[in-house]
Amino acid sequence: MATTHRHASVAALEALAAFARSAQPARLIAVLPRPVVEVLSAAADVVLVALLAVYYVLEAAVFELLPRRFTSKSVDGQVVLVTGAAGGLGRHLAARFARLGATVVVWDINQEGVTETVRRVVSAGGLAFGYSVDLADKQAVYRTAALVKREVGAVDILVNNAGVAFGRTLMQLTDQQIETTYNVNILSHYWTTKAFLPEMMRSNRGHVVTVSSVTGLMGCYRCTDYSASKFATVGFHESLFTELKVLGYDGVHTTLVCPYFIDTGMFAGVKPRLLPMLEPGQAADDIVDAVLTNQVTVTLPGSVRYLLPLKSLFPSKLSWALMYRLMQGPQAMMGMKPKG
């Protein structure tokens, strides 16, 4: 009931906005100078945006207070594909979606891990299909995507979660490691999304989830490859969001997730000073909850989003002092065990 009312209210306001944007009678244009008409049109848009701002802020507050059962959508019977699901966060995400009645498709290069994730989902009463695929190989992604469509069906929710991190400084990284980071962490998002988005667009129903990182919002020591690739996922996702909105695919939702360090072993040895690493099971719960409620952007933990603007608001030297002296981000990363 609440969701229906929400859509109706938003539709009414957006229809009003569309009408105002088009409300420039020819006779008014003929009488008034064009610059005046443009100013009046801009003023009308400002008023409408102000009204929308009030509505959206109130809407966010109400939906934050309402129990999730009133605001969450169902994924029962839907097909959810999770990349990088042979272990870590991906495995937890697969288990959470399966528990909600979704058919889970597990993708990873690690065949043994894929088999284990499928086994755990099935033993818990869920339905899962596993595929070993090298996400760095574009043609392998397209071939496996076609196989999934034939054997399982169209994907309703795509979770781009796979990622690699080598934990080396720029001069320690090999060219191959840099290319691997970009191939897995960002380029694979293009191939998976291009493979599964067309069906979502045709039905105007679906969801694309991008698991990025806080390091995709703020650079991190020993992460010139990882952090840069995660910055790219943020840009990719936000641009995709605008394309879907402008083209009218309001039924295809997108969720960008930027978590802090998660204790999955990827950043083994890192010792954060101010905040402990996130527990992967809890992070998976938060991400699934964000998908069920169609949240657009999620930062985990939520408190981190209040710190991120400081790097733009404060002088650069002060930002560095906070990072190095107070948060001790570089020092924490010095303990990371390099991979490869």
Coordinates of C-alpha atoms in Angstrom, one line a residue, residues 19-310:
F19 CA 3.9 20.3 -17.6
A20 CA 5.7 23.3 -16.2
R21 CA 8.7 22.7 -18.4
S22 CA 6.5 22.6 -21.4
A23 CA 4.2 25.5 -20.3
Q24 CA 5.6 28.2 -22.5
P25 CA 2.6 29.5 -24.5
A26 CA 3.5 30.8 -27.9
R27 CA 1.7 34.1 -27.2
L28 CA 3.9 34.7 -24.1
I29 CA 7.0 34.1 -26.2
A30 CA 5.8 36.4 -28.8
V31 CA 5.1 39.2 -26.3
L32 CA 8.1 38.9 -24.0
P33 CA 11.8 38.8 -24.9
R34 CA 13.2 35.3 -25.1
P35 CA 15.7 36.0 -22.2
V36 CA 12.8 36.9 -19.9
V37 CA 10.9 33.8 -20.9
E38 CA 14.0 31.7 -20.2
V39 CA 14.4 33.3 -16.7
L40 CA 10.7 32.7 -15.9
S41 CA 11.0 29.1 -17.1
A42 CA 14.1 28.6 -14.9
A43 CA 12.3 30.2 -11.9
A44 CA 9.4 27.8 -12.4
D45 CA 11.8 24.9 -12.4
V46 CA 13.4 26.1 -9.2
V47 CA 10.0 26.2 -7.5
L48 CA 9.2 22.7 -8.7
V49 CA 12.5 21.4 -7.6
A50 CA 12.0 22.9 -4.2
L51 CA 8.6 21.2 -3.9
L52 CA 10.2 17.9 -5.0
A53 CA 13.0 18.4 -2.5
V54 CA 10.5 18.8 0.4
Y55 CA 8.6 15.7 -0.8
Y56 CA 11.6 13.5 -1.2
V57 CA 13.1 14.5 2.1
L58 CA 9.8 13.7 3.9
E59 CA 9.4 10.5 1.9
A60 CA 12.9 9.4 2.9
A61 CA 12.2 10.1 6.5
V62 CA 8.9 8.2 6.5
F63 CA 10.3 5.2 4.7
E64 CA 13.3 5.1 7.1
L65 CA 10.8 4.8 10.0
L66 CA 8.4 2.3 8.4
P67 CA 9.1 -1.4 9.1
R68 CA 11.0 -3.0 6.2
R69 CA 8.1 -5.4 5.5
F70 CA 6.1 -2.4 4.3
T71 CA 8.7 -1.0 2.0
S72 CA 10.6 -4.1 0.7
K73 CA 10.0 -5.8 -2.6
S74 CA 9.9 -9.6 -3.1
V75 CA 12.6 -11.5 -4.9
D76 CA 10.9 -14.8 -4.6
G77 CA 11.2 -16.7 -7.8
Q78 CA 13.5 -14.2 -9.4
V79 CA 17.0 -15.0 -10.8
V80 CA 19.8 -13.3 -9.0
L81 CA 23.3 -13.5 -10.5
V82 CA 26.3 -12.8 -8.2
T83 CA 29.8 -12.5 -9.6
G84 CA 32.7 -13.3 -7.3
A85 CA 30.5 -15.6 -5.3
A86 CA 33.0 -18.5 -4.7
G87 CA 33.6 -17.1 -1.2
G88 CA 33.7 -14.0 0.9
L89 CA 31.0 -11.4 0.5
G90 CA 29.7 -12.9 -2.7
R91 CA 29.0 -16.3 -1.0
H92 CA 27.1 -14.5 1.7
L93 CA 25.0 -12.5 -0.8
A94 CA 24.1 -15.7 -2.7
A95 CA 23.0 -17.3 0.6
R96 CA 20.9 -14.3 1.6
F97 CA 19.1 -14.0 -1.8
A98 CA 18.5 -17.8 -1.9
R99 CA 17.0 -17.6 1.6
L100 CA 14.5 -15.1 0.2
G101 CA 13.3 -17.5 -2.5
A102 CA 15.5 -16.3 -5.3
T103 CA 17.2 -18.7 -7.8
V104 CA 20.9 -17.9 -7.4
V105 CA 23.4 -18.0 -10.2
V106 CA 27.0 -18.2 -8.9
W107 CA 29.9 -16.9 -11.0
D108 CA 33.5 -17.1 -10.2
I109 CA 36.8 -18.2 -11.7
N110 CA 37.3 -20.6 -8.8
Q111 CA 35.4 -23.7 -9.7
E112 CA 36.0 -25.4 -6.4
G113 CA 34.6 -22.3 -4.6
V114 CA 31.6 -22.1 -7.0
T115 CA 30.8 -25.7 -6.2
E116 CA 31.0 -25.1 -2.5
T117 CA 28.7 -22.1 -2.6
V118 CA 26.1 -24.0 -4.6
R119 CA 26.3 -26.9 -2.2
R120 CA 25.7 -24.6 0.8
V121 CA 22.8 -22.9 -0.9
V122 CA 21.2 -26.2 -1.9
S123 CA 21.8 -27.8 1.5
A124 CA 20.0 -24.9 3.1
G125 CA 17.0 -25.5 0.9
G126 CA 17.7 -23.0 -1.8
L127 CA 18.1 -23.3 -5.6
A128 CA 21.5 -22.4 -7.2
F129 CA 23.4 -22.8 -10.4
G130 CA 27.2 -22.5 -10.6
Y131 CA 29.4 -21.5 -13.5
S132 CA 33.1 -21.1 -13.6
V133 CA 33.9 -18.0 -15.7
D134 CA 37.0 -15.8 -16.0
L135 CA 35.5 -12.3 -15.7
A136 CA 38.6 -10.8 -17.2
D137 CA 37.8 -12.6 -20.5
K138 CA 35.1 -10.7 -22.3
Q139 CA 34.2 -13.5 -24.7
A140 CA 34.0 -16.0 -21.8
V141 CA 31.5 -13.7 -20.1
Y142 CA 29.3 -13.4 -23.1
R143 CA 29.4 -17.2 -23.7
T144 CA 28.5 -18.0 -20.1
A145 CA 25.8 -15.3 -20.1
A146 CA 24.2 -17.0 -23.1
L147 CA 24.4 -20.4 -21.4
V148 CA 22.8 -19.0 -18.2
K149 CA 19.9 -17.6 -20.3
R150 CA 19.3 -21.0 -21.9
E151 CA 19.7 -23.1 -18.7
V152 CA 18.2 -20.8 -16.0
G153 CA 16.4 -17.9 -17.7
A154 CA 16.7 -14.2 -17.8
V155 CA 18.5 -12.5 -15.0
D156 CA 16.4 -10.2 -12.8
I157 CA 19.1 -8.9 -10.5
L158 CA 22.7 -8.6 -11.5
V159 CA 25.2 -8.2 -8.6
N160 CA 28.6 -7.1 -9.9
N161 CA 30.6 -8.0 -6.9
A162 CA 33.8 -9.7 -8.1
G163 CA 37.1 -7.9 -7.3
V164 CA 40.8 -8.4 -6.9
A165 CA 43.4 -6.4 -4.8
F166 CA 47.1 -6.9 -4.9
G167 CA 48.1 -4.5 -2.2
R168 CA 51.2 -3.2 -3.8
T169 CA 52.5 0.3 -4.5
L170 CA 52.6 1.5 -8.1
M171 CA 56.2 0.7 -8.7
Q172 CA 55.8 -2.8 -7.2
L173 CA 52.8 -3.7 -9.4
T174 CA 53.5 -5.6 -12.6
D175 CA 51.8 -4.5 -15.8
Q176 CA 49.8 -7.7 -15.8
Q177 CA 48.5 -7.1 -12.2
I178 CA 47.3 -3.6 -13.2
E179 CA 45.5 -5.0 -16.3
T180 CA 44.0 -7.8 -14.2
T181 CA 42.7 -5.3 -11.7
Y182 CA 41.0 -3.3 -14.3
N183 CA 39.7 -6.3 -16.3
V184 CA 38.0 -7.8 -13.2
N185 CA 37.1 -4.8 -11.1
I186 CA 35.6 -2.5 -13.8
L187 CA 35.7 -3.8 -17.4
S188 CA 33.8 -7.0 -16.4
H189 CA 30.9 -4.7 -15.3
Y190 CA 30.5 -3.6 -18.9
W191 CA 30.4 -7.1 -20.2
T192 CA 28.0 -8.5 -17.6
T193 CA 25.7 -5.5 -17.8
K194 CA 25.6 -5.5 -21.6
A195 CA 24.8 -9.2 -21.5
F196 CA 21.9 -9.0 -19.1
L197 CA 20.5 -5.5 -19.2
P198 CA 18.7 -5.8 -22.6
E199 CA 16.1 -8.2 -21.1
M200 CA 15.6 -5.9 -18.1
M201 CA 15.0 -3.0 -20.5
R202 CA 12.6 -4.9 -22.6
S203 CA 10.4 -5.7 -19.6
N204 CA 11.3 -2.5 -17.8
R205 CA 12.0 -4.6 -14.7
G206 CA 15.2 -5.5 -13.1
H207 CA 18.1 -4.4 -10.8
V208 CA 21.8 -3.8 -11.3
V209 CA 23.9 -3.7 -8.2
T210 CA 27.5 -2.4 -8.2
V211 CA 29.7 -3.3 -5.3
S212 CA 32.3 -0.6 -5.3
S213 CA 34.3 0.5 -2.2
V214 CA 35.0 3.5 0.1
T215 CA 38.3 3.5 -1.7
G216 CA 36.4 4.3 -4.8
L217 CA 35.5 7.6 -3.1
M218 CA 38.8 8.4 -1.6
G219 CA 42.3 7.2 -2.7
C220 CA 44.1 4.7 -0.5
Y221 CA 47.8 3.8 0.1
R222 CA 49.0 0.8 -1.9
C223 CA 45.8 0.9 -4.0
T224 CA 46.7 2.9 -7.1
D225 CA 45.2 0.0 -9.2
Y226 CA 42.4 -1.1 -6.8
S227 CA 41.2 2.4 -5.8
A228 CA 41.3 3.8 -9.3
S229 CA 39.3 0.8 -10.6
K230 CA 36.7 1.4 -7.8
F231 CA 36.5 5.1 -8.7
A232 CA 35.7 3.9 -12.2
T233 CA 32.9 1.6 -11.0
V234 CA 31.3 4.6 -9.3
G235 CA 31.4 6.7 -12.5
F236 CA 30.2 3.7 -14.5
H237 CA 27.3 3.1 -12.2
E238 CA 26.2 6.7 -11.8
S239 CA 26.3 7.2 -15.6
L240 CA 24.2 4.0 -16.1
F241 CA 21.7 5.4 -13.6
T242 CA 21.3 8.6 -15.6
E243 CA 21.0 6.7 -18.9
L244 CA 18.2 4.5 -17.5
K245 CA 16.4 7.5 -16.0
V246 CA 16.6 9.7 -19.1
L247 CA 15.5 6.8 -21.4
G248 CA 12.5 6.1 -19.3
Y249 CA 13.4 2.7 -17.8
D250 CA 12.1 3.6 -14.3
G251 CA 11.4 -0.1 -13.6
V252 CA 15.1 -1.0 -13.8
H253 CA 16.7 -0.1 -10.5
T254 CA 20.3 0.5 -9.7
T255 CA 22.1 0.3 -6.3
L256 CA 25.7 1.5 -5.7
V257 CA 27.3 0.0 -2.7
C258 CA 30.5 1.5 -1.2
P259 CA 31.6 -0.5 1.8
Y260 CA 34.5 0.0 4.1
F261 CA 37.0 -2.8 4.5
I262 CA 35.2 -6.2 4.8
D263 CA 36.9 -9.0 6.7
T264 CA 37.0 -11.5 3.9
G265 CA 40.7 -12.0 3.5
M266 CA 41.1 -9.6 0.6
F267 CA 42.7 -7.1 2.9
A268 CA 44.4 -9.5 5.3
G269 CA 46.8 -7.8 7.5
V270 CA 45.2 -4.3 7.4
K271 CA 44.6 -2.9 10.9
P272 CA 42.2 0.1 10.7
R273 CA 42.6 2.5 13.6
L274 CA 39.1 4.2 14.0
L275 CA 36.7 1.6 12.6
P276 CA 36.8 -2.2 12.7
M277 CA 36.5 -4.2 9.5
L278 CA 33.0 -5.0 8.5
E279 CA 31.7 -8.5 9.2
P280 CA 30.8 -10.1 5.8
G281 CA 27.5 -11.6 6.9
Q282 CA 26.3 -8.3 8.2
A283 CA 27.5 -6.4 5.1
A284 CA 25.6 -8.9 3.0
D285 CA 22.4 -8.3 5.0
D286 CA 22.8 -4.6 4.6
I287 CA 23.3 -4.9 0.8
V288 CA 20.4 -7.2 0.3
D289 CA 18.2 -4.9 2.4
A290 CA 19.3 -2.0 0.2
V291 CA 18.3 -4.0 -2.9
L292 CA 14.9 -4.9 -1.5
T293 CA 14.2 -1.3 -0.8
N294 CA 15.6 0.0 -4.1
Q295 CA 18.1 2.3 -2.4
V296 CA 20.2 4.1 -5.0
T297 CA 23.5 4.6 -3.0
V298 CA 24.7 2.9 0.1
T299 CA 27.8 3.5 2.2
L300 CA 28.8 0.9 4.8
P301 CA 28.9 1.8 7.6
G302 CA 26.6 4.7 7.1
S303 CA 28.7 7.0 9.4
V304 CA 31.5 7.0 6.7
R305 CA 29.5 9.1 4.4
Y306 CA 29.8 12.1 6.8
L307 CA 33.6 11.9 6.6
L308 CA 34.0 11.8 2.9
P309 CA 33.0 15.4 2.1
L310 CA 35.8 16.7 4.4

